[in-house]
């Protein structure tokens, strides 16, 4: 047994000074290890902005740790001696420092957890894996909650989280008399709506250096770096959060589901990249949103809608990921086998809504929730695209994409690939929904009100094609009773017309060429 220091590896999404692995450590007896490993930047070919964000945030965090007195051993991406994997780098660091043990916060990804569980055997030193206390619902509590129920619905989990945190509670009752103000949060986009500008952050010398590195090493990856302006430190993330709370939160609820051409951010917070990396604390954010409501500066539906996303959806999604893995990664309940179309990478499609969603994704490594769910996800669901290809795409292209949050959203919420464990019915919609919530259809080559034929909005016929081909699996779902009743009332000729129209459209889809995602 050596008497060297304890090694504390900090992963790219663990950039929090309050991290559990640091909490009981003495800087005099600890070496923090940070690793930019090639395996993590290339196992899917991430958007260039996502890689820049993570590496720049890691480098800034390492500098902050050093300023606070920690010894940081930092392995850069272009270190010629790097083995390119977490396990390889950890083994090298244990030997380099003569470490007597390793202490680490549990990772956000199943694949990394598997590797971490093997460290005890491979490293020959004591390995302590601690819970990630940045999440508000410990995993054992989530498993207990899930184990006691037949149906795992977010709404009930969310109510428990309100009670647990005391957020928006008046005694044991929900503030404002209701748990959920979603009905008030369905405002459509009004043409001419001009949301406040989102603050951007000019790349500093550290970020510039990473941009150069990524342009060299990841030239063929999807996405542009021209508009890179994500916060890369906790201080910048705080500035961005403050601007959201004061300028956009008041209308966050009303326009949460809206979509508008050229308006990539609307009233959304854009906090997910910083939050998922650990630069922001979820409970602190929610307390600030609650304080805005208490001070009378935002309506209850805005504060409640926003807090529900974080203590409700975000925590629930994380619990579901760990509950359902590893099966979730392979789930394909609807047996969808169509390859991902090439236009998901190029944006070259006459479908205006999809072209816009891919454009903002390429330019910003961001699209808001309704673009992800009701445009991209809805299309993939209706067209029957293989969930694993859709998931690879979502994991690669968004700055906030970590598998624990991306996979349940894609496989569970958007594609119903989990057979309805996460969402009680598929989020399938025809063009009418997109028309109602956006201004896209007016400038689209397709006609949203036309149901079939070469000029009809493809979503219309695809919607019925989806229901028809999945009738055996979905007709028993009580929430789909009405659409199936409508389908059955249609004449055989009308049904055949819908199916032929959808088939004709599907044959035009060019599969993505290999190499975009992996
Ligand atoms: C198909 C699909 C894929 C997604 N992939 C990701 C992903 O890789 N990473 C990711 O962080 N989110 C993902 N989401 C959830 C959600 O779309 C994003 O969190 C949100 O768009 C981020 O933008 P924002 O910060 O402006 O969010 P806001 O609209 O301002 O919401 C505030 C916060 O609530 C949380 N939140 C809201 N909805 C969800 C949700 N469904 N699951 C988890 N957290 C939620 C996020 O932390 C978000 O930052 C996905 C959703 C779908 C439908
Ligand atoms: S008409 Fe259809 S394809 Fe075109 S923007 Fe509207 S919903 Fe999208």
Coordinates of C-alpha atoms and ligand atoms in Angstrom, one line a residue:
X1 CA 0.0 0.0 0.0
X2 CA 1.5 3.3 -1.1
X3 CA 1.2 6.5 0.9
X4 CA 0.8 8.8 -2.0
X5 CA -2.2 11.2 -2.5
X6 CA -5.7 10.4 -3.3
X7 CA -6.6 10.9 -7.0
X8 CA -9.9 12.6 -7.7
X9 CA -10.8 12.3 -11.4
X10 CA -13.3 15.0 -12.4
X11 CA -15.1 14.3 -15.7
X12 CA -16.2 16.9 -18.2
X13 CA -19.7 17.2 -16.9
X14 CA -18.6 17.4 -13.2
X15 CA -17.5 21.0 -13.2
X16 CA -18.9 21.9 -9.8
X17 CA -16.9 23.1 -6.9
X18 CA -19.4 21.4 -4.6
X19 CA -18.8 18.0 -6.2
X20 CA -19.2 15.1 -3.8
X21 CA -15.8 13.7 -4.6
X22 CA -14.1 17.0 -3.5
X23 CA -16.3 17.6 -0.4
X24 CA -14.2 15.7 2.2
X25 CA -10.8 16.0 0.5
X26 CA -7.9 18.1 1.8
X27 CA -6.1 19.8 -1.1
X28 CA -2.7 19.0 0.6
X29 CA -3.4 15.2 0.1
X30 CA -5.3 15.2 -3.2
X31 CA -4.5 15.4 -6.9
X32 CA -7.4 16.3 -9.1
X33 CA -7.1 14.6 -12.5
X34 CA -8.8 16.1 -15.5
X35 CA -8.7 14.3 -18.8
X36 CA -9.5 15.4 -22.4
X37 CA -9.7 11.9 -23.9
X38 CA -10.0 11.3 -27.6
X39 CA -12.5 8.4 -27.0
X40 CA -15.0 10.8 -25.5
X41 CA -14.8 13.4 -28.2
X42 CA -15.1 10.9 -31.1
X43 CA -17.3 7.9 -30.0
X44 CA -20.0 9.9 -31.7
X45 CA -18.8 12.7 -33.9
X46 CA -20.1 15.5 -31.7
X47 CA -21.0 19.0 -33.0
X48 CA -17.8 21.1 -33.0
X49 CA -19.4 23.6 -30.6
X50 CA -20.2 20.9 -28.1
X51 CA -16.6 19.8 -28.0
X52 CA -15.4 23.4 -27.7
X53 CA -17.8 24.0 -24.9
X54 CA -16.8 21.0 -22.9
X55 CA -13.1 21.4 -23.3
X56 CA -13.1 25.1 -22.7
X57 CA -15.3 24.8 -19.6
X58 CA -12.9 22.0 -18.3
X59 CA -9.8 24.2 -18.9
X60 CA -11.5 27.2 -17.1
X61 CA -12.6 24.9 -14.3
X62 CA -9.0 23.5 -13.9
X63 CA -7.7 27.1 -13.6
X64 CA -10.3 27.9 -10.9
X65 CA -9.4 24.8 -8.9
X66 CA -5.7 25.7 -9.0
X67 CA -6.6 29.2 -7.9
X68 CA -8.4 27.6 -4.9
X69 CA -5.4 25.7 -3.9
X70 CA -6.0 22.3 -5.5
X71 CA -3.2 20.4 -7.4
X72 CA -4.6 19.6 -10.8
X73 CA -3.0 17.1 -13.2
X74 CA -4.5 18.0 -16.6
X75 CA -4.2 15.7 -19.7
X76 CA -4.9 17.7 -22.8
X77 CA -6.4 16.3 -26.0
X78 CA -3.2 16.6 -27.9
X79 CA -0.9 15.2 -25.3
X80 CA 1.2 12.7 -27.3
X81 CA 1.4 10.3 -24.3
X82 CA -2.3 10.1 -23.8
X83 CA -3.9 6.6 -24.1
X84 CA -7.1 8.2 -25.3
X85 CA -9.4 6.6 -22.7
X86 CA -10.4 7.4 -19.1
X87 CA -9.3 4.0 -17.8
X88 CA -5.9 4.3 -19.6
X89 CA -5.3 7.8 -18.3
X90 CA -6.3 6.9 -14.8
X91 CA -3.9 4.0 -14.7
X92 CA -1.1 6.3 -15.9
X93 CA -2.0 8.9 -13.3
X94 CA -2.1 6.4 -10.4
X95 CA 1.4 5.3 -11.4
X96 CA 2.6 8.9 -12.0
X97 CA 1.5 10.1 -8.6
X98 CA 1.9 6.9 -6.6
X99 CA -1.7 7.4 -5.6
X100 CA -3.0 5.4 -2.7
X101 CA -6.6 5.5 -3.8
X102 CA -9.2 7.0 -6.2
X103 CA -12.3 9.0 -5.2
X104 CA -14.8 9.8 -7.9
X105 CA -18.4 11.1 -8.2
X106 CA -20.6 8.6 -10.1
X107 CA -20.7 9.4 -13.9
X108 CA -23.8 10.4 -15.9
X109 CA -23.4 7.7 -18.4
X110 CA -24.0 3.9 -18.1
X111 CA -21.0 3.1 -20.3
X112 CA -18.7 5.1 -18.1
X113 CA -20.2 3.6 -15.0
X114 CA -19.4 0.1 -16.3
X115 CA -15.8 1.2 -16.9
X116 CA -15.6 2.8 -13.4
X117 CA -16.9 -0.4 -11.8
X118 CA -13.9 -2.2 -13.4
X119 CA -11.4 0.3 -11.9
X120 CA -11.4 -1.5 -8.6
X121 CA -9.9 -4.5 -10.3
X122 CA -7.6 -2.9 -12.9
X123 CA -6.0 -0.1 -10.8
X124 CA -4.9 -2.1 -7.8
X125 CA -5.8 0.7 -5.4
X126 CA -9.0 1.5 -3.4
X127 CA -11.7 3.1 -5.5
X128 CA -14.5 5.0 -3.8
X129 CA -17.5 6.0 -6.1
X130 CA -19.8 8.6 -4.5
X131 CA -23.3 9.6 -5.4
X132 CA -23.8 12.7 -7.5
X133 CA -25.4 15.0 -5.0
X134 CA -26.0 17.7 -7.6
X135 CA -29.2 15.9 -8.6
X136 CA -32.2 16.5 -6.3
X137 CA -33.6 13.0 -6.2
X138 CA -31.0 10.4 -5.2
X139 CA -31.2 7.3 -7.5
X140 CA -32.2 4.9 -4.7
X141 CA -35.2 7.2 -3.9
X142 CA -36.2 7.2 -7.5
X143 CA -35.9 3.4 -7.8
X144 CA -38.1 3.1 -4.6
X145 CA -40.6 5.5 -6.1
X146 CA -40.7 3.6 -9.4
X147 CA -40.8 0.2 -7.7
X148 CA -44.0 1.1 -5.9
X149 CA -45.9 2.0 -9.1
X150 CA -47.3 0.3 -12.1
X151 CA -47.3 3.5 -14.2
X152 CA -44.4 5.9 -14.0
X153 CA -45.9 9.2 -14.7
X154 CA -43.8 12.4 -14.4
X155 CA -46.6 14.4 -13.0
X156 CA -46.8 12.4 -9.8
X157 CA -43.0 12.3 -9.4
X158 CA -43.0 16.1 -9.9
X159 CA -45.6 16.6 -7.0
X160 CA -43.3 14.5 -4.7
X161 CA -40.4 16.7 -5.8
X162 CA -42.4 19.9 -5.0
X163 CA -43.0 18.5 -1.5
X164 CA -39.4 17.3 -1.1
X165 CA -37.9 20.7 -2.1
X166 CA -40.7 22.9 -0.7
X167 CA -40.7 24.9 -4.0
X168 CA -43.9 26.7 -4.7
X169 CA -45.6 25.1 -1.7
X170 CA -47.9 26.8 0.8
X171 CA -47.8 24.3 3.7
X172 CA -48.7 21.0 2.1
X173 CA -50.7 22.6 -0.8
X174 CA -49.3 23.8 -4.1
X175 CA -49.0 27.6 -4.4
X176 CA -51.7 29.1 -6.5
X177 CA -54.0 26.2 -5.8
X178 CA -52.8 23.9 -8.6
X179 CA -49.8 21.7 -9.2
X180 CA -49.6 22.4 -12.9
X181 CA -50.4 25.5 -15.0
X182 CA -49.6 23.8 -18.3
X183 CA -53.0 24.8 -19.8
X184 CA -51.9 28.4 -19.6
X185 CA -48.6 27.6 -21.3
X186 CA -49.7 26.9 -24.9
X187 CA -49.4 30.3 -26.6
X188 CA -48.7 30.1 -30.3
X189 CA -46.0 32.2 -32.0
X190 CA -47.3 35.6 -33.0
X191 CA -45.6 37.0 -36.1
X192 CA -43.6 40.1 -35.2
X193 CA -42.8 38.7 -31.7
X194 CA -39.3 40.0 -30.8
X195 CA -37.9 38.2 -27.8
X196 CA -35.0 39.8 -25.8
X197 CA -31.5 39.0 -27.0
X198 CA -29.7 36.2 -25.2
X199 CA -26.3 37.3 -23.9
X200 CA -23.4 35.7 -25.7
X201 CA -19.8 35.4 -24.5
X202 CA -16.9 36.4 -26.7
X203 CA -14.4 33.5 -26.8
X204 CA -11.4 34.4 -24.6
X205 CA -7.8 33.1 -25.1
X206 CA -8.6 29.7 -23.6
X207 CA -11.7 29.2 -25.8
X208 CA -9.8 30.4 -28.9
X209 CA -7.1 27.9 -28.3
X210 CA -9.7 25.1 -28.0
X211 CA -11.4 26.4 -31.2
X212 CA -8.2 26.0 -33.1
X213 CA -7.6 22.5 -31.7
X214 CA -11.1 21.4 -32.6
X215 CA -11.0 22.9 -36.1
X216 CA -7.8 20.9 -36.7
X217 CA -8.9 17.6 -35.1
X218 CA -12.6 17.6 -35.8
X219 CA -12.8 19.3 -39.2
X220 CA -15.3 16.8 -40.6
X221 CA -17.7 17.0 -37.7
X222 CA -21.2 18.5 -38.0
X223 CA -21.8 22.1 -37.1
X224 CA -20.4 25.6 -37.2
X225 CA -18.2 27.5 -34.7
X226 CA -18.9 30.9 -36.2
X227 CA -21.4 31.8 -33.6
X228 CA -19.8 30.1 -30.6
X229 CA -21.0 32.2 -27.6
X230 CA -21.9 29.6 -24.9
X231 CA -21.0 30.4 -21.2
X232 CA -17.9 28.4 -20.3
X233 CA -17.5 29.4 -16.6
X234 CA -19.9 29.5 -13.7
X235 CA -19.6 33.3 -13.6
X236 CA -20.7 33.5 -17.3
X237 CA -23.5 31.0 -16.7
X238 CA -24.7 33.1 -13.8
X239 CA -24.8 36.2 -16.1
X240 CA -26.8 34.2 -18.6
X241 CA -29.2 32.9 -15.9
X242 CA -29.7 36.4 -14.5
X243 CA -30.7 37.7 -18.0
X244 CA -33.1 34.9 -18.4
X245 CA -34.8 35.4 -15.0
X246 CA -35.3 39.1 -15.5
X247 CA -36.0 39.3 -19.2
X248 CA -37.4 36.0 -20.5
X249 CA -38.9 34.1 -17.6
X250 CA -42.0 36.3 -17.4
X251 CA -43.1 35.0 -20.8
X252 CA -41.4 31.6 -20.7
X253 CA -44.6 29.8 -19.9
X254 CA -46.7 31.5 -22.5
X255 CA -44.4 30.9 -25.4
X256 CA -42.9 27.6 -24.2
X257 CA -44.4 25.6 -27.2
X258 CA -44.1 28.3 -29.8
X259 CA -41.8 28.3 -32.9
X260 CA -40.9 31.2 -35.1
X261 CA -38.7 31.4 -38.2
X262 CA -35.3 32.8 -37.4
X263 CA -36.0 33.1 -33.7
X264 CA -33.8 30.3 -32.3
X265 CA -34.2 31.0 -28.6
X266 CA -37.6 32.7 -28.0
X267 CA -38.2 32.8 -24.2
X268 CA -36.3 29.7 -23.4
X269 CA -33.5 29.7 -20.8
X270 CA -30.7 28.1 -22.7
X271 CA -29.3 26.9 -19.4
X272 CA -29.1 23.2 -20.2
X273 CA -25.5 23.1 -21.4
X274 CA -24.2 25.0 -18.3
X275 CA -26.5 23.0 -16.0
X276 CA -25.5 19.6 -17.5
X277 CA -21.8 20.5 -17.2
X278 CA -22.2 21.5 -13.5
X279 CA -21.7 25.2 -13.9
X280 CA -25.2 25.9 -12.5
X281 CA -27.0 24.3 -9.6
X282 CA -30.5 23.1 -10.3
X283 CA -32.0 23.8 -6.8
X284 CA -30.5 27.3 -6.7
X285 CA -31.9 28.1 -10.1
X286 CA -35.4 27.0 -9.0
X287 CA -35.2 29.0 -5.8
X288 CA -34.3 32.1 -7.9
X289 CA -37.3 31.5 -10.2
X290 CA -39.5 31.1 -7.2
X291 CA -38.2 34.3 -5.7
X292 CA -39.1 36.1 -9.0
X293 CA -42.7 34.9 -8.5
X294 CA -42.8 35.8 -4.8
X295 CA -41.6 39.3 -5.7
X296 CA -44.5 39.6 -8.1
X297 CA -42.2 39.9 -11.2
X298 CA -43.3 36.8 -13.0
X299 CA -46.7 35.0 -13.1
X300 CA -47.2 31.7 -11.4
X301 CA -47.6 29.9 -14.7
X302 CA -44.1 31.0 -15.8
X303 CA -42.4 30.1 -12.5
X304 CA -44.3 26.8 -12.2
X305 CA -43.7 25.8 -15.8
X306 CA -40.0 26.5 -15.5
X307 CA -39.5 24.8 -12.1
X308 CA -41.4 21.8 -13.4
X309 CA -38.9 21.3 -16.2
X310 CA -36.0 21.1 -13.8
X311 CA -37.2 19.4 -10.6
X312 CA -39.8 17.4 -12.6
X313 CA -38.7 16.5 -16.1
X314 CA -35.0 16.7 -15.6
X315 CA -34.9 14.6 -12.5
X316 CA -37.5 12.2 -13.8
X317 CA -35.6 11.7 -17.0
X318 CA -32.4 11.0 -15.1
X319 CA -34.1 8.4 -12.9
X320 CA -35.7 6.7 -15.9
X321 CA -32.3 6.5 -17.6
X322 CA -30.7 4.6 -14.8
X323 CA -33.8 2.5 -14.3
X324 CA -34.1 1.4 -17.9
X325 CA -30.4 1.0 -18.9
X326 CA -28.9 -0.9 -20.6
X327 CA -32.0 -2.0 -22.4
X328 CA -33.1 1.5 -23.3
X329 CA -30.2 1.9 -25.7
X330 CA -31.5 -1.0 -27.8
X331 CA -35.2 -0.5 -27.3
X332 CA -37.3 -0.5 -30.5
X333 CA -40.9 -1.3 -29.4
X334 CA -42.4 -0.1 -32.7
X335 CA -39.8 -2.0 -34.8
X336 CA -38.8 1.1 -36.7
X337 CA -36.0 0.3 -39.2
X338 CA -35.8 3.2 -41.7
X339 CA -32.4 4.8 -41.9
X340 CA -31.9 8.4 -40.8
X341 CA -32.3 10.7 -43.8
X342 CA -29.3 12.7 -45.1
X343 CA -31.2 16.0 -44.7
X344 CA -31.0 15.7 -41.0
X345 CA -27.3 16.5 -41.4
X346 CA -27.5 18.9 -44.4
X347 CA -30.8 20.7 -43.7
X348 CA -31.6 20.3 -47.4
X349 CA -35.3 19.6 -47.4
X350 CA -38.3 21.6 -48.7
X351 CA -40.0 20.9 -45.4
X352 CA -39.6 24.3 -43.8
X353 CA -40.1 23.2 -40.2
X354 CA -37.4 20.6 -40.5
X355 CA -35.0 22.8 -42.4
X356 CA -35.3 25.4 -39.6
X357 CA -34.7 22.9 -36.9
X358 CA -31.6 21.5 -38.6
X359 CA -30.3 25.1 -39.3
X360 CA -30.5 26.3 -35.7
X361 CA -29.0 23.0 -34.6
X362 CA -26.0 23.4 -37.0
X363 CA -25.6 27.1 -36.2
X364 CA -26.0 27.0 -32.4
X365 CA -25.8 23.3 -31.3
X366 CA -29.2 24.2 -29.9
X367 CA -32.9 23.8 -30.8
X368 CA -35.6 24.3 -28.2
X369 CA -37.8 21.6 -26.8
X370 CA -40.7 21.8 -29.2
X371 CA -38.4 21.7 -32.3
X372 CA -36.7 18.6 -30.8
X373 CA -40.0 16.9 -29.8
X374 CA -42.7 18.0 -32.2
X375 CA -40.7 18.7 -35.4
X376 CA -37.6 16.4 -35.4
X377 CA -38.9 13.7 -33.0
X378 CA -42.4 13.7 -34.5
X379 CA -41.0 13.3 -38.0
X380 CA -38.7 10.4 -36.9
X381 CA -41.6 8.7 -35.1
X382 CA -44.0 9.0 -38.0
X383 CA -41.4 8.1 -40.6
X384 CA -40.3 5.0 -38.5
X385 CA -36.6 5.9 -38.3
X386 CA -34.5 3.5 -36.3
X387 CA -34.3 4.8 -32.7
X388 CA -30.5 4.1 -32.4
X389 CA -29.7 6.3 -35.4
X390 CA -32.0 9.1 -34.1
X391 CA -30.4 8.8 -30.7
X392 CA -26.8 9.0 -32.2
X393 CA -27.9 12.2 -34.1
X394 CA -29.3 13.8 -31.0
X395 CA -26.3 12.9 -28.9
X396 CA -23.9 14.3 -31.5
X397 CA -25.6 17.6 -32.4
X398 CA -26.7 19.4 -29.2
X399 CA -24.4 21.3 -26.8
X400 CA -26.4 19.9 -23.8
X401 CA -26.5 16.3 -25.0
X402 CA -25.4 13.8 -22.3
X403 CA -26.7 10.3 -22.8
X404 CA -28.6 10.3 -19.4
X405 CA -30.8 13.0 -20.6
X406 CA -30.7 12.6 -24.4
X407 CA -31.6 8.9 -24.6
X408 CA -34.8 8.8 -22.5
X409 CA -36.0 11.9 -24.3
X410 CA -35.3 10.4 -27.7
X411 CA -36.2 6.7 -27.2
X412 CA -38.9 7.3 -24.5
X413 CA -40.5 10.6 -25.1
X414 CA -40.1 11.2 -28.8
X415 CA -40.1 7.7 -30.3
X416 CA -42.1 5.5 -28.0
X417 CA -39.3 3.0 -28.4
X418 CA -39.7 2.0 -24.7
X419 CA -43.3 0.9 -25.3
X420 CA -44.7 3.7 -23.2
X421 CA -42.7 3.4 -20.0
X422 CA -42.0 7.1 -20.0
X423 CA -44.8 8.7 -21.9
X424 CA -48.4 7.4 -21.8
X425 CA -48.9 8.0 -25.5
X426 CA -46.7 8.7 -28.6
X427 CA -46.2 12.4 -29.3
X428 CA -47.5 12.0 -32.9
X429 CA -49.0 15.0 -34.7
X430 CA -50.0 16.0 -38.2
X431 CA -49.0 19.3 -39.8
X432 CA -51.9 21.1 -38.1
X433 CA -50.1 21.1 -34.8
X434 CA -46.9 22.7 -36.3
X435 CA -49.1 25.2 -38.2
X436 CA -50.8 26.2 -35.0
X437 CA -47.6 26.6 -33.0
X438 CA -45.4 28.3 -35.6
X439 CA -45.2 30.5 -38.7
X440 CA -43.3 27.9 -40.7
X441 CA -46.1 26.6 -42.9
X442 CA -46.8 29.9 -44.7
X443 CA -43.4 29.8 -46.4
X444 CA -43.2 26.0 -47.0
X445 CA -43.3 24.4 -50.4
X446 CA -46.0 22.0 -49.0
X447 CA -49.5 22.9 -48.2
X448 CA -50.4 22.2 -44.6
X449 CA -54.1 22.0 -45.2
X450 CA -53.8 19.6 -48.1
X451 CA -54.1 16.0 -46.9
X452 CA -52.7 13.8 -49.7
X453 CA -50.8 14.1 -53.0
X454 CA -47.3 15.5 -53.9
X455 CA -48.1 19.0 -52.6
X456 CA -49.6 18.0 -49.3
X457 CA -47.7 18.5 -46.0
X458 CA -46.0 15.1 -45.5
X459 CA -46.8 15.1 -41.8
X460 CA -50.5 14.7 -42.7
X461 CA -50.3 11.4 -44.5
X462 CA -47.4 10.1 -42.4
X463 CA -49.6 10.6 -39.3
X464 CA -52.2 8.1 -40.6
X465 CA -49.5 5.8 -42.0
X466 CA -48.0 5.7 -38.5
X467 CA -51.3 4.9 -36.8
X468 CA -52.2 2.3 -39.4
X469 CA -48.9 0.4 -39.4
X470 CA -48.8 0.3 -35.6
X471 CA -52.5 -0.5 -35.0
X472 CA -51.8 -3.8 -33.4
X473 CA -49.5 -2.2 -30.8
X474 CA -51.2 1.1 -30.2
X475 CA -55.0 0.7 -30.7
X476 CA -55.5 -0.5 -27.1
X477 CA -54.0 2.8 -25.8
X478 CA -57.0 4.7 -24.3
X479 CA -55.4 8.0 -25.2
X480 CA -55.4 7.0 -28.9
X481 CA -59.1 6.0 -28.9
X482 CA -60.2 9.0 -30.8
X483 CA -57.6 9.0 -33.6
X484 CA -58.2 5.2 -34.2
X485 CA -62.0 5.8 -34.2
X486 CA -61.5 8.5 -36.9
X487 CA -59.3 6.2 -38.9
X488 CA -61.8 3.4 -38.8
X489 CA -64.6 5.7 -39.9
X490 CA -62.7 6.6 -43.0
X491 CA -63.7 5.0 -46.3
X492 CA -61.3 2.3 -47.6
X493 CA -60.5 4.6 -50.6
X494 CA -59.5 7.5 -48.3
X495 CA -57.4 5.2 -46.1
X496 CA -55.7 3.9 -49.2
X497 CA -55.0 7.4 -50.5
X498 CA -53.4 8.4 -47.2
X499 CA -51.2 5.3 -47.2
X500 CA -50.2 5.7 -50.8
X501 CA -49.3 9.4 -50.3
X502 CA -47.2 8.5 -47.3
X503 CA -45.4 5.7 -49.1
X504 CA -44.7 7.9 -52.1
X505 CA -43.1 10.5 -49.7
X506 CA -41.1 7.9 -47.8
X507 CA -39.5 6.6 -51.0
X508 CA -38.0 10.0 -51.6
X509 CA -35.9 10.0 -48.4
X510 CA -32.2 9.6 -49.1
X511 CA -30.4 7.7 -46.3
X512 CA -27.6 9.6 -44.5
X513 CA -24.2 8.7 -45.9
X514 CA -22.0 6.8 -43.4
X515 CA -19.6 8.7 -41.2
X516 CA -21.7 11.7 -40.1
X517 CA -22.4 10.3 -36.6
X518 CA -19.9 7.6 -36.0
Ligands
LIG1 C1 -35.8 14.4 -28.5 C2 -35.3 15.2 -27.4 C3 -34.0 15.2 -27.1 C4 -33.5 16.0 -26.0 N1 -32.2 15.9 -25.7 C5 -31.7 16.6 -24.6 C6 -30.4 16.6 -24.3 O1 -29.6 15.9 -24.9 N2 -29.9 17.3 -23.2 C7 -30.8 18.1 -22.5 O2 -30.4 18.7 -21.5 N3 -32.1 18.1 -22.8 C8 -32.6 17.4 -23.8 N4 -33.9 17.5 -24.1 C9 -34.8 18.2 -23.2 C10 -35.1 19.7 -23.6 O3 -35.5 19.7 -25.0 C11 -33.9 20.5 -23.4 O4 -33.4 20.4 -22.1 C12 -34.1 22.0 -23.6 O5 -34.6 22.2 -24.9 C13 -32.9 22.8 -23.4 O6 -33.0 24.1 -23.7 P1 -33.3 25.2 -22.6 O7 -32.2 25.2 -21.6 O8 -33.5 26.5 -23.3 O9 -34.6 24.7 -21.9 P2 -35.9 25.4 -21.2 O10 -37.0 25.3 -22.2 O11 -35.5 26.8 -20.9 O12 -36.1 24.5 -20.0 C14 -35.4 24.7 -18.8 C15 -34.7 23.5 -18.4 O13 -35.5 22.4 -18.0 C16 -34.9 21.2 -18.3 N5 -35.7 20.4 -19.2 C17 -36.8 20.8 -19.9 N6 -37.3 19.7 -20.5 C18 -36.6 18.6 -20.2 C19 -36.6 17.3 -20.6 N7 -37.6 16.8 -21.4 N8 -35.7 16.5 -20.1 C20 -34.7 16.9 -19.2 N9 -34.6 18.2 -18.9 C21 -35.6 19.1 -19.3 C22 -33.5 21.5 -18.9 O14 -32.5 21.4 -18.0 C23 -33.7 22.9 -19.4 O15 -32.5 23.6 -19.5 C24 -34.4 16.7 -25.2 C25 -35.8 16.7 -25.6 C26 -36.2 16.0 -26.6 C27 -37.7 16.0 -26.9
LIG2 S1 -46.4 22.5 -44.3 FE1 -45.8 20.6 -43.2 S2 -43.7 20.3 -43.8 FE2 -44.2 22.4 -44.3 S3 -43.6 23.6 -42.5 FE3 -45.8 23.1 -42.3 S4 -45.7 21.2 -41.1 FE4 -43.7 21.5 -41.9

